[in-house]
Amino acid sequence: MGTVTPRSCRFPLPELPDCAERDWARRAIALLTGDARRSADTHLIKPVFPGLEGIDIYLKDESTHPTGSLKHRLARSLVLYGICNGKIGQGTTLVEASSGSTAVSEAYFARLLKLPFIAVMPRSTSVQKIHEIERFGGRCHFVDSSAEVYAAAQHIAVQTGGHYLDQFTNAERATDWRGNNNIAESIFAQMEWEANPVPQWVVMSAGTGGTSATIGRYIRYRNLATRLCVVDVENSAFYDSYCSGDLTTTCVQGSRIEGIGRPRVEPSFLPDVIDHMIRIPDAASLAAMHVLSNRIFRRVGGSTGTNFWGLCWVASQMRQAGQTGSLVSIICDSGARYTDTYYNEDWLGAQGFDLAPWTTALERFLDAGSLDLSVS
């Protein structure tokens, strides 16, 4: 009888690949993991305000990350998300639409992985943030308004054959909201041995919406009694959308508080995990920024001011209701990035800001606890 050749041998099969890209991905993830392990978790500080007896205030200080902001966590997650989905490989150009802090952190990780990085941002972005992006080897591409960043970033990614990190879509997807050392898990772990370990409220602002989505989901996942209040600013679509339920809401002008407030409702903004929203004037945000900076002896940014004013408003509501307990908010970044704007008297004057009434009201509240901080 003749020898029978197996059917599979009648067709040429490709050789096994060398999997060079997979090897690069493994090395890249090892670098990102090593960087994370070298960085201790951020502090949860507890400033004392005489007028708020019975209400413990905690501030999660994200400014101590290696790139100086809350966005360090997001940037690492976005890069990992791109690698693990096979979208980022050796030599891939990373592109982002950003008002600054996310791009600073992404430029840091791009340099760590030896990848090109391009940030698309409004021309009004603070000079300090631009310099930090460039210091990490990134390149900045400017557009006239914040509404233009999305299309420009997508176009550059196509042109370069790169990957659009797209924080506004992927922020809520790239972060594991159930844990894995996200900001929510960190906050509640650090609160565990406090007198009131389960906060009455977590109060924060929204930029991509990713952090509020993570915290809101985590609270529900852990079956905690904590509620989430999100504070919006002028020239932002989030608050109006939350009130109306219309996710197509837009805003013509861009926010003057860098890093938060958006001209459209971003895909990562999840209103259904938020328990309450308020909107406050930009002058209140900046006044609160100055007041908190003086109270903790170092400068914070404008988005932190928004958070702090919102936290004080919640505290005022608790006092009126005779409630006690703990409140948590976030220090998003350092005020060092805003010396030419929010901490510059000439700039504030040119913008028409009068912070004095807001500053006086907040100082009186923190010292005496007797002022109604209602926001119309």
PDB file of N, CA and C in Angstrom, residues 134-231:
ATOM      1  N   GLU A 134       6.616  69.609  27.087  1.00  0.00           N
ATOM      2  CA  GLU A 134       7.830  69.661  26.257  1.00  0.00           C
ATOM      3  C   GLU A 134       9.045  69.154  27.017  1.00  0.00           C
ATOM      4  N   ARG A 135       9.088  69.384  28.301  1.00  0.00           N
ATOM      5  CA  ARG A 135      10.207  68.893  29.103  1.00  0.00           C
ATOM      6  C   ARG A 135      10.270  67.373  29.089  1.00  0.00           C
ATOM      7  N   PHE A 136       9.102  66.726  29.025  1.00  0.00           N
ATOM      8  CA  PHE A 136       9.064  65.260  28.946  1.00  0.00           C
ATOM      9  C   PHE A 136       9.221  64.754  27.513  1.00  0.00           C
ATOM     10  N   GLY A 137       9.479  65.654  26.577  1.00  0.00           N
ATOM     11  CA  GLY A 137       9.721  65.233  25.204  1.00  0.00           C
ATOM     12  C   GLY A 137       8.508  65.253  24.313  1.00  0.00           C
ATOM     13  N   GLY A 138       7.354  65.728  24.835  1.00  0.00           N
ATOM     14  CA  GLY A 138       6.146  65.792  24.028  1.00  0.00           C
ATOM     15  C   GLY A 138       6.115  67.014  23.131  1.00  0.00           C
ATOM     16  N   ARG A 139       5.208  67.006  22.180  1.00  0.00           N
ATOM     17  CA  ARG A 139       5.019  68.142  21.272  1.00  0.00           C
ATOM     18  C   ARG A 139       3.585  68.627  21.387  1.00  0.00           C
ATOM     19  N   CYS A 140       3.380  69.932  21.335  1.00  0.00           N
ATOM     20  CA  CYS A 140       2.048  70.514  21.491  1.00  0.00           C
ATOM     21  C   CYS A 140       1.521  71.032  20.154  1.00  0.00           C
ATOM     22  N   HIS A 141       0.277  70.710  19.887  1.00  0.00           N
ATOM     23  CA  HIS A 141      -0.430  71.220  18.704  1.00  0.00           C
ATOM     24  C   HIS A 141      -1.620  72.029  19.215  1.00  0.00           C
ATOM     25  N   PHE A 142      -1.709  73.303  18.817  1.00  0.00           N
ATOM     26  CA  PHE A 142      -2.703  74.204  19.387  1.00  0.00           C
ATOM     27  C   PHE A 142      -3.888  74.421  18.457  1.00  0.00           C
ATOM     28  N   VAL A 143      -5.063  74.526  19.077  1.00  0.00           N
ATOM     29  CA  VAL A 143      -6.286  74.868  18.363  1.00  0.00           C
ATOM     30  C   VAL A 143      -6.909  76.074  19.068  1.00  0.00           C
ATOM     31  N   ASP A 144      -7.867  76.716  18.391  1.00  0.00           N
ATOM     32  CA  ASP A 144      -8.415  77.968  18.915  1.00  0.00           C
ATOM     33  C   ASP A 144      -9.421  77.773  20.046  1.00  0.00           C
ATOM     34  N   SER A 145     -10.139  76.667  20.056  1.00  0.00           N
ATOM     35  CA  SER A 145     -11.137  76.462  21.107  1.00  0.00           C
ATOM     36  C   SER A 145     -11.115  75.016  21.573  1.00  0.00           C
ATOM     37  N   SER A 146     -11.626  74.806  22.793  1.00  0.00           N
ATOM     38  CA  SER A 146     -11.613  73.454  23.358  1.00  0.00           C
ATOM     39  C   SER A 146     -12.491  72.488  22.572  1.00  0.00           C
ATOM     40  N   ALA A 147     -13.476  73.011  21.819  1.00  0.00           N
ATOM     41  CA  ALA A 147     -14.348  72.138  21.030  1.00  0.00           C
ATOM     42  C   ALA A 147     -13.629  71.537  19.820  1.00  0.00           C
ATOM     43  N   GLU A 148     -12.478  72.092  19.455  1.00  0.00           N
ATOM     44  CA  GLU A 148     -11.754  71.631  18.265  1.00  0.00           C
ATOM     45  C   GLU A 148     -10.755  70.509  18.555  1.00  0.00           C
ATOM     46  N   VAL A 149     -10.511  70.226  19.830  1.00  0.00           N
ATOM     47  CA  VAL A 149      -9.420  69.306  20.158  1.00  0.00           C
ATOM     48  C   VAL A 149      -9.684  67.878  19.693  1.00  0.00           C
ATOM     49  N   TYR A 150     -10.938  67.457  19.725  1.00  0.00           N
ATOM     50  CA  TYR A 150     -11.256  66.052  19.414  1.00  0.00           C
ATOM     51  C   TYR A 150     -10.905  65.702  17.966  1.00  0.00           C
ATOM     52  N   ALA A 151     -11.441  66.481  17.027  1.00  0.00           N
ATOM     53  CA  ALA A 151     -11.216  66.192  15.608  1.00  0.00           C
ATOM     54  C   ALA A 151      -9.750  66.349  15.242  1.00  0.00           C
ATOM     55  N   ALA A 152      -9.101  67.360  15.813  1.00  0.00           N
ATOM     56  CA  ALA A 152      -7.688  67.582  15.502  1.00  0.00           C
ATOM     57  C   ALA A 152      -6.828  66.424  15.986  1.00  0.00           C
ATOM     58  N   ALA A 153      -7.115  65.922  17.183  1.00  0.00           N
ATOM     59  CA  ALA A 153      -6.338  64.795  17.704  1.00  0.00           C
ATOM     60  C   ALA A 153      -6.546  63.542  16.868  1.00  0.00           C
ATOM     61  N   GLN A 154      -7.793  63.278  16.482  1.00  0.00           N
ATOM     62  CA  GLN A 154      -8.086  62.115  15.656  1.00  0.00           C
ATOM     63  C   GLN A 154      -7.381  62.214  14.307  1.00  0.00           C
ATOM     64  N   HIS A 155      -7.383  63.418  13.723  1.00  0.00           N
ATOM     65  CA  HIS A 155      -6.732  63.638  12.431  1.00  0.00           C
ATOM     66  C   HIS A 155      -5.228  63.396  12.527  1.00  0.00           C
ATOM     67  N   ILE A 156      -4.599  63.891  13.572  1.00  0.00           N
ATOM     68  CA  ILE A 156      -3.149  63.716  13.739  1.00  0.00           C
ATOM     69  C   ILE A 156      -2.811  62.244  13.956  1.00  0.00           C
ATOM     70  N   ALA A 157      -3.644  61.536  14.701  1.00  0.00           N
ATOM     71  CA  ALA A 157      -3.405  60.107  14.919  1.00  0.00           C
ATOM     72  C   ALA A 157      -3.449  59.341  13.603  1.00  0.00           C
ATOM     73  N   VAL A 158      -4.409  59.683  12.739  1.00  0.00           N
ATOM     74  CA  VAL A 158      -4.497  59.027  11.420  1.00  0.00           C
ATOM     75  C   VAL A 158      -3.289  59.393  10.576  1.00  0.00           C
ATOM     76  N   GLN A 159      -2.934  60.645  10.571  1.00  0.00           N
ATOM     77  CA  GLN A 159      -1.791  61.130   9.771  1.00  0.00           C
ATOM     78  C   GLN A 159      -0.501  60.420  10.143  1.00  0.00           C
ATOM     79  N   THR A 160      -0.278  60.242  11.436  1.00  0.00           N
ATOM     80  CA  THR A 160       0.977  59.674  11.923  1.00  0.00           C
ATOM     81  C   THR A 160       0.944  58.151  12.028  1.00  0.00           C
ATOM     82  N   GLY A 161      -0.239  57.556  11.789  1.00  0.00           N
ATOM     83  CA  GLY A 161      -0.369  56.122  12.021  1.00  0.00           C
ATOM     84  C   GLY A 161      -0.274  55.791  13.494  1.00  0.00           C
ATOM     85  N   GLY A 162      -0.631  56.767  14.322  1.00  0.00           N
ATOM     86  CA  GLY A 162      -0.495  56.602  15.759  1.00  0.00           C
ATOM     87  C   GLY A 162      -1.770  56.157  16.435  1.00  0.00           C
ATOM     88  N   HIS A 163      -1.808  56.352  17.748  1.00  0.00           N
ATOM     89  CA  HIS A 163      -2.963  55.934  18.554  1.00  0.00           C
ATOM     90  C   HIS A 163      -3.497  57.127  19.326  1.00  0.00           C
ATOM     91  N   TYR A 164      -4.786  57.419  19.133  1.00  0.00           N
ATOM     92  CA  TYR A 164      -5.470  58.481  19.863  1.00  0.00           C
ATOM     93  C   TYR A 164      -5.913  57.918  21.200  1.00  0.00           C
ATOM     94  N   LEU A 165      -5.291  58.353  22.278  1.00  0.00           N
ATOM     95  CA  LEU A 165      -5.582  57.821  23.608  1.00  0.00           C
ATOM     96  C   LEU A 165      -7.019  58.127  24.037  1.00  0.00           C
ATOM     97  N   ASP A 166      -7.541  59.280  23.635  1.00  0.00           N
ATOM     98  CA  ASP A 166      -8.951  59.667  23.806  1.00  0.00           C
ATOM     99  C   ASP A 166      -9.434  59.520  25.246  1.00  0.00           C
ATOM    100  N   GLN A 167      -8.886  60.355  26.112  1.00  0.00           N
ATOM    101  CA  GLN A 167      -9.255  60.303  27.525  1.00  0.00           C
ATOM    102  C   GLN A 167     -10.748  60.522  27.753  1.00  0.00           C
ATOM    103  N   PHE A 168     -11.383  61.324  26.902  1.00  0.00           N
ATOM    104  CA  PHE A 168     -12.782  61.673  27.137  1.00  0.00           C
ATOM    105  C   PHE A 168     -13.735  60.507  26.880  1.00  0.00           C
ATOM    106  N   THR A 169     -13.308  59.571  26.033  1.00  0.00           N
ATOM    107  CA  THR A 169     -14.094  58.357  25.807  1.00  0.00           C
ATOM    108  C   THR A 169     -13.638  57.214  26.697  1.00  0.00           C
ATOM    109  N   ASN A 170     -12.330  57.072  26.856  1.00  0.00           N
ATOM    110  CA  ASN A 170     -11.784  55.870  27.476  1.00  0.00           C
ATOM    111  C   ASN A 170     -11.517  55.972  28.976  1.00  0.00           C
ATOM    112  N   ALA A 171     -11.691  57.150  29.567  1.00  0.00           N
ATOM    113  CA  ALA A 171     -11.386  57.297  30.996  1.00  0.00           C
ATOM    114  C   ALA A 171     -12.161  56.314  31.856  1.00  0.00           C
ATOM    115  N   GLU A 172     -13.458  56.155  31.605  1.00  0.00           N
ATOM    116  CA  GLU A 172     -14.263  55.254  32.437  1.00  0.00           C
ATOM    117  C   GLU A 172     -14.065  53.793  32.069  1.00  0.00           C
ATOM    118  N   ARG A 173     -13.491  53.547  30.881  1.00  0.00           N
ATOM    119  CA  ARG A 173     -13.270  52.169  30.443  1.00  0.00           C
ATOM    120  C   ARG A 173     -11.903  51.646  30.868  1.00  0.00           C
ATOM    121  N   ALA A 174     -10.914  52.532  30.865  1.00  0.00           N
ATOM    122  CA  ALA A 174      -9.533  52.106  31.094  1.00  0.00           C
ATOM    123  C   ALA A 174      -9.245  51.833  32.561  1.00  0.00           C
ATOM    124  N   THR A 175     -10.024  52.431  33.465  1.00  0.00           N
ATOM    125  CA  THR A 175      -9.807  52.253  34.906  1.00  0.00           C
ATOM    126  C   THR A 175     -10.691  51.133  35.433  1.00  0.00           C
ATOM    127  N   ASP A 176     -10.090  50.226  36.196  1.00  0.00           N
ATOM    128  CA  ASP A 176     -10.858  49.152  36.823  1.00  0.00           C
ATOM    129  C   ASP A 176     -11.561  49.726  38.047  1.00  0.00           C
ATOM    130  N   TRP A 177     -12.851  50.003  37.938  1.00  0.00           N
ATOM    131  CA  TRP A 177     -13.587  50.682  38.996  1.00  0.00           C
ATOM    132  C   TRP A 177     -13.813  49.815  40.231  1.00  0.00           C
ATOM    133  N   ARG A 178     -13.605  48.510  40.115  1.00  0.00           N
ATOM    134  CA  ARG A 178     -13.809  47.629  41.270  1.00  0.00           C
ATOM    135  C   ARG A 178     -12.626  47.631  42.227  1.00  0.00           C
ATOM    136  N   GLY A 179     -11.486  48.147  41.778  1.00  0.00           N
ATOM    137  CA  GLY A 179     -10.322  48.163  42.659  1.00  0.00           C
ATOM    138  C   GLY A 179      -9.054  48.352  41.864  1.00  0.00           C
ATOM    139  N   ASN A 180      -8.049  47.484  42.102  1.00  0.00           N
ATOM    140  CA  ASN A 180      -6.764  47.556  41.407  1.00  0.00           C
ATOM    141  C   ASN A 180      -6.085  48.900  41.670  1.00  0.00           C
ATOM    142  N   ASN A 181      -6.141  49.344  42.937  1.00  0.00           N
ATOM    143  CA  ASN A 181      -5.482  50.573  43.380  1.00  0.00           C
ATOM    144  C   ASN A 181      -5.992  51.809  42.650  1.00  0.00           C
ATOM    145  N   ASN A 182      -7.269  51.849  42.304  1.00  0.00           N
ATOM    146  CA  ASN A 182      -7.802  53.097  41.762  1.00  0.00           C
ATOM    147  C   ASN A 182      -8.004  54.092  42.905  1.00  0.00           C
ATOM    148  N   ILE A 183      -8.357  55.327  42.571  1.00  0.00           N
ATOM    149  CA  ILE A 183      -8.433  56.373  43.588  1.00  0.00           C
ATOM    150  C   ILE A 183      -9.524  56.083  44.626  1.00  0.00           C
ATOM    151  N   ALA A 184     -10.620  55.479  44.195  1.00  0.00           N
ATOM    152  CA  ALA A 184     -11.699  55.174  45.138  1.00  0.00           C
ATOM    153  C   ALA A 184     -11.254  54.148  46.167  1.00  0.00           C
ATOM    154  N   GLU A 185     -10.641  53.071  45.716  1.00  0.00           N
ATOM    155  CA  GLU A 185     -10.152  52.048  46.636  1.00  0.00           C
ATOM    156  C   GLU A 185      -9.155  52.645  47.611  1.00  0.00           C
ATOM    157  N   SER A 186      -8.279  53.507  47.112  1.00  0.00           N
ATOM    158  CA  SER A 186      -7.267  54.140  47.959  1.00  0.00           C
ATOM    159  C   SER A 186      -7.911  55.012  49.028  1.00  0.00           C
ATOM    160  N   ILE A 187      -8.886  55.839  48.644  1.00  0.00           N
ATOM    161  CA  ILE A 187      -9.557  56.721  49.604  1.00  0.00           C
ATOM    162  C   ILE A 187     -10.204  55.920  50.732  1.00  0.00           C
ATOM    163  N   PHE A 188     -10.978  54.916  50.387  1.00  0.00           N
ATOM    164  CA  PHE A 188     -11.729  54.189  51.409  1.00  0.00           C
ATOM    165  C   PHE A 188     -10.816  53.312  52.267  1.00  0.00           C
ATOM    166  N   ALA A 189      -9.702  52.846  51.701  1.00  0.00           N
ATOM    167  CA  ALA A 189      -8.732  52.103  52.512  1.00  0.00           C
ATOM    168  C   ALA A 189      -8.066  53.035  53.526  1.00  0.00           C
ATOM    169  N   GLN A 190      -7.737  54.248  53.102  1.00  0.00           N
ATOM    170  CA  GLN A 190      -7.102  55.198  54.012  1.00  0.00           C
ATOM    171  C   GLN A 190      -8.075  55.722  55.068  1.00  0.00           C
ATOM    172  N   MET A 191      -9.354  55.712  54.777  1.00  0.00           N
ATOM    173  CA  MET A 191     -10.363  56.173  55.728  1.00  0.00           C
ATOM    174  C   MET A 191     -10.707  55.117  56.779  1.00  0.00           C
ATOM    175  N   GLU A 192     -10.248  53.901  56.592  1.00  0.00           N
ATOM    176  CA  GLU A 192     -10.742  52.766  57.371  1.00  0.00           C
ATOM    177  C   GLU A 192     -10.626  52.953  58.878  1.00  0.00           C
ATOM    178  N   TRP A 193      -9.559  53.585  59.366  1.00  0.00           N
ATOM    179  CA  TRP A 193      -9.333  53.705  60.800  1.00  0.00           C
ATOM    180  C   TRP A 193      -9.678  55.092  61.329  1.00  0.00           C
ATOM    181  N   GLU A 194     -10.365  55.893  60.523  1.00  0.00           N
ATOM    182  CA  GLU A 194     -10.782  57.211  60.983  1.00  0.00           C
ATOM    183  C   GLU A 194     -12.046  57.103  61.848  1.00  0.00           C
ATOM    184  N   ALA A 195     -12.342  58.189  62.581  1.00  0.00           N
ATOM    185  CA  ALA A 195     -13.500  58.186  63.482  1.00  0.00           C
ATOM    186  C   ALA A 195     -14.804  57.961  62.723  1.00  0.00           C
ATOM    187  N   ASN A 196     -14.894  58.541  61.532  1.00  0.00           N
ATOM    188  CA  ASN A 196     -16.062  58.348  60.662  1.00  0.00           C
ATOM    189  C   ASN A 196     -15.563  57.784  59.334  1.00  0.00           C
ATOM    190  N   PRO A 197     -15.316  56.466  59.289  1.00  0.00           N
ATOM    191  CA  PRO A 197     -14.626  55.872  58.146  1.00  0.00           C
ATOM    192  C   PRO A 197     -15.414  55.875  56.841  1.00  0.00           C
ATOM    193  N   VAL A 198     -16.725  55.920  56.920  1.00  0.00           N
ATOM    194  CA  VAL A 198     -17.550  55.959  55.706  1.00  0.00           C
ATOM    195  C   VAL A 198     -18.031  57.397  55.523  1.00  0.00           C
ATOM    196  N   PRO A 199     -17.474  58.119  54.541  1.00  0.00           N
ATOM    197  CA  PRO A 199     -17.852  59.527  54.374  1.00  0.00           C
ATOM    198  C   PRO A 199     -19.339  59.676  54.054  1.00  0.00           C
ATOM    199  N   GLN A 200     -19.905  60.801  54.523  1.00  0.00           N
ATOM    200  CA  GLN A 200     -21.270  61.122  54.129  1.00  0.00           C
ATOM    201  C   GLN A 200     -21.315  61.414  52.629  1.00  0.00           C
ATOM    202  N   TRP A 201     -20.326  62.174  52.165  1.00  0.00           N
ATOM    203  CA  TRP A 201     -20.245  62.541  50.752  1.00  0.00           C
ATOM    204  C   TRP A 201     -18.801  62.540  50.289  1.00  0.00           C
ATOM    205  N   VAL A 202     -18.590  62.179  49.038  1.00  0.00           N
ATOM    206  CA  VAL A 202     -17.374  62.519  48.297  1.00  0.00           C
ATOM    207  C   VAL A 202     -17.773  63.627  47.335  1.00  0.00           C
ATOM    208  N   VAL A 203     -16.989  64.710  47.329  1.00  0.00           N
ATOM    209  CA  VAL A 203     -17.317  65.886  46.525  1.00  0.00           C
ATOM    210  C   VAL A 203     -16.178  66.151  45.553  1.00  0.00           C
ATOM    211  N   MET A 204     -16.515  66.296  44.266  1.00  0.00           N
ATOM    212  CA  MET A 204     -15.466  66.487  43.261  1.00  0.00           C
ATOM    213  C   MET A 204     -16.038  67.129  42.014  1.00  0.00           C
ATOM    214  N   SER A 205     -15.142  67.613  41.161  1.00  0.00           N
ATOM    215  CA  SER A 205     -15.527  68.186  39.878  1.00  0.00           C
ATOM    216  C   SER A 205     -15.310  67.163  38.773  1.00  0.00           C
ATOM    217  N   ALA A 206     -15.698  67.516  37.548  1.00  0.00           N
ATOM    218  CA  ALA A 206     -15.576  66.581  36.422  1.00  0.00           C
ATOM    219  C   ALA A 206     -14.866  67.222  35.245  1.00  0.00           C
ATOM    220  N   GLY A 207     -13.942  66.464  34.673  1.00  0.00           N
ATOM    221  CA  GLY A 207     -13.272  66.876  33.437  1.00  0.00           C
ATOM    222  C   GLY A 207     -13.629  65.889  32.335  1.00  0.00           C
ATOM    223  N   THR A 208     -13.009  64.714  32.380  1.00  0.00           N
ATOM    224  CA  THR A 208     -13.451  63.646  31.478  1.00  0.00           C
ATOM    225  C   THR A 208     -14.733  63.007  32.015  1.00  0.00           C
ATOM    226  N   GLY A 209     -14.891  63.030  33.318  1.00  0.00           N
ATOM    227  CA  GLY A 209     -15.982  62.290  33.962  1.00  0.00           C
ATOM    228  C   GLY A 209     -15.530  60.931  34.447  1.00  0.00           C
ATOM    229  N   GLY A 210     -14.296  60.549  34.129  1.00  0.00           N
ATOM    230  CA  GLY A 210     -13.807  59.220  34.472  1.00  0.00           C
ATOM    231  C   GLY A 210     -13.651  58.989  35.964  1.00  0.00           C
ATOM    232  N   THR A 211     -13.154  59.995  36.688  1.00  0.00           N
ATOM    233  CA  THR A 211     -12.947  59.810  38.127  1.00  0.00           C
ATOM    234  C   THR A 211     -14.273  59.740  38.865  1.00  0.00           C
ATOM    235  N   SER A 212     -15.220  60.588  38.493  1.00  0.00           N
ATOM    236  CA  SER A 212     -16.537  60.511  39.142  1.00  0.00           C
ATOM    237  C   SER A 212     -17.210  59.170  38.816  1.00  0.00           C
ATOM    238  N   ALA A 213     -17.001  58.667  37.605  1.00  0.00           N
ATOM    239  CA  ALA A 213     -17.559  57.355  37.248  1.00  0.00           C
ATOM    240  C   ALA A 213     -16.933  56.256  38.102  1.00  0.00           C
ATOM    241  N   THR A 214     -15.624  56.313  38.282  1.00  0.00           N
ATOM    242  CA  THR A 214     -14.925  55.308  39.082  1.00  0.00           C
ATOM    243  C   THR A 214     -15.398  55.340  40.531  1.00  0.00           C
ATOM    244  N   ILE A 215     -15.469  56.538  41.109  1.00  0.00           N
ATOM    245  CA  ILE A 215     -15.865  56.652  42.516  1.00  0.00           C
ATOM    246  C   ILE A 215     -17.334  56.264  42.693  1.00  0.00           C
ATOM    247  N   GLY A 216     -18.198  56.735  41.805  1.00  0.00           N
ATOM    248  CA  GLY A 216     -19.614  56.395  41.908  1.00  0.00           C
ATOM    249  C   GLY A 216     -19.856  54.906  41.790  1.00  0.00           C
ATOM    250  N   ARG A 217     -19.177  54.266  40.860  1.00  0.00           N
ATOM    251  CA  ARG A 217     -19.332  52.815  40.690  1.00  0.00           C
ATOM    252  C   ARG A 217     -18.798  52.061  41.906  1.00  0.00           C
ATOM    253  N   TYR A 218     -17.643  52.490  42.401  1.00  0.00           N
ATOM    254  CA  TYR A 218     -17.004  51.799  43.522  1.00  0.00           C
ATOM    255  C   TYR A 218     -17.881  51.869  44.770  1.00  0.00           C
ATOM    256  N   ILE A 219     -18.470  53.040  45.014  1.00  0.00           N
ATOM    257  CA  ILE A 219     -19.367  53.204  46.159  1.00  0.00           C
ATOM    258  C   ILE A 219     -20.501  52.185  46.083  1.00  0.00           C
ATOM    259  N   ARG A 220     -21.076  52.019  44.912  1.00  0.00           N
ATOM    260  CA  ARG A 220     -22.165  51.063  44.737  1.00  0.00           C
ATOM    261  C   ARG A 220     -21.670  49.617  44.845  1.00  0.00           C
ATOM    262  N   TYR A 221     -20.529  49.353  44.261  1.00  0.00           N
ATOM    263  CA  TYR A 221     -19.960  48.008  44.283  1.00  0.00           C
ATOM    264  C   TYR A 221     -19.680  47.544  45.710  1.00  0.00           C
ATOM    265  N   ARG A 222     -19.193  48.482  46.544  1.00  0.00           N
ATOM    266  CA  ARG A 222     -18.898  48.163  47.944  1.00  0.00           C
ATOM    267  C   ARG A 222     -20.120  48.299  48.844  1.00  0.00           C
ATOM    268  N   ASN A 223     -21.252  48.693  48.274  1.00  0.00           N
ATOM    269  CA  ASN A 223     -22.509  48.838  49.015  1.00  0.00           C
ATOM    270  C   ASN A 223     -22.363  49.808  50.185  1.00  0.00           C
ATOM    271  N   LEU A 224     -21.728  50.953  49.903  1.00  0.00           N
ATOM    272  CA  LEU A 224     -21.478  51.962  50.929  1.00  0.00           C
ATOM    273  C   LEU A 224     -22.602  52.996  50.953  1.00  0.00           C
ATOM    274  N   ALA A 225     -22.779  53.631  52.113  1.00  0.00           N
ATOM    275  CA  ALA A 225     -23.811  54.657  52.257  1.00  0.00           C
ATOM    276  C   ALA A 225     -23.351  56.011  51.728  1.00  0.00           C
ATOM    277  N   THR A 226     -22.092  56.135  51.375  1.00  0.00           N
ATOM    278  CA  THR A 226     -21.533  57.391  50.861  1.00  0.00           C
ATOM    279  C   THR A 226     -22.267  57.824  49.598  1.00  0.00           C
ATOM    280  N   ARG A 227     -22.456  59.129  49.466  1.00  0.00           N
ATOM    281  CA  ARG A 227     -23.045  59.693  48.250  1.00  0.00           C
ATOM    282  C   ARG A 227     -22.015  60.546  47.518  1.00  0.00           C
ATOM    283  N   LEU A 228     -22.259  60.746  46.235  1.00  0.00           N
ATOM    284  CA  LEU A 228     -21.312  61.467  45.382  1.00  0.00           C
ATOM    285  C   LEU A 228     -21.946  62.759  44.880  1.00  0.00           C
ATOM    286  N   CYS A 229     -21.276  63.885  45.167  1.00  0.00           N
ATOM    287  CA  CYS A 229     -21.708  65.190  44.660  1.00  0.00           C
ATOM    288  C   CYS A 229     -20.657  65.691  43.668  1.00  0.00           C
ATOM    289  N   VAL A 230     -21.086  66.017  42.465  1.00  0.00           N
ATOM    290  CA  VAL A 230     -20.187  66.545  41.444  1.00  0.00           C
ATOM    291  C   VAL A 230     -20.463  68.033  41.260  1.00  0.00           C
ATOM    292  N   VAL A 231     -19.386  68.820  41.267  1.00  0.00           N
ATOM    293  CA  VAL A 231     -19.479  70.274  41.162  1.00  0.00           C
ATOM    294  C   VAL A 231     -19.037  70.695  39.765  1.00  0.00           C
TER     295      VAL A 231
END
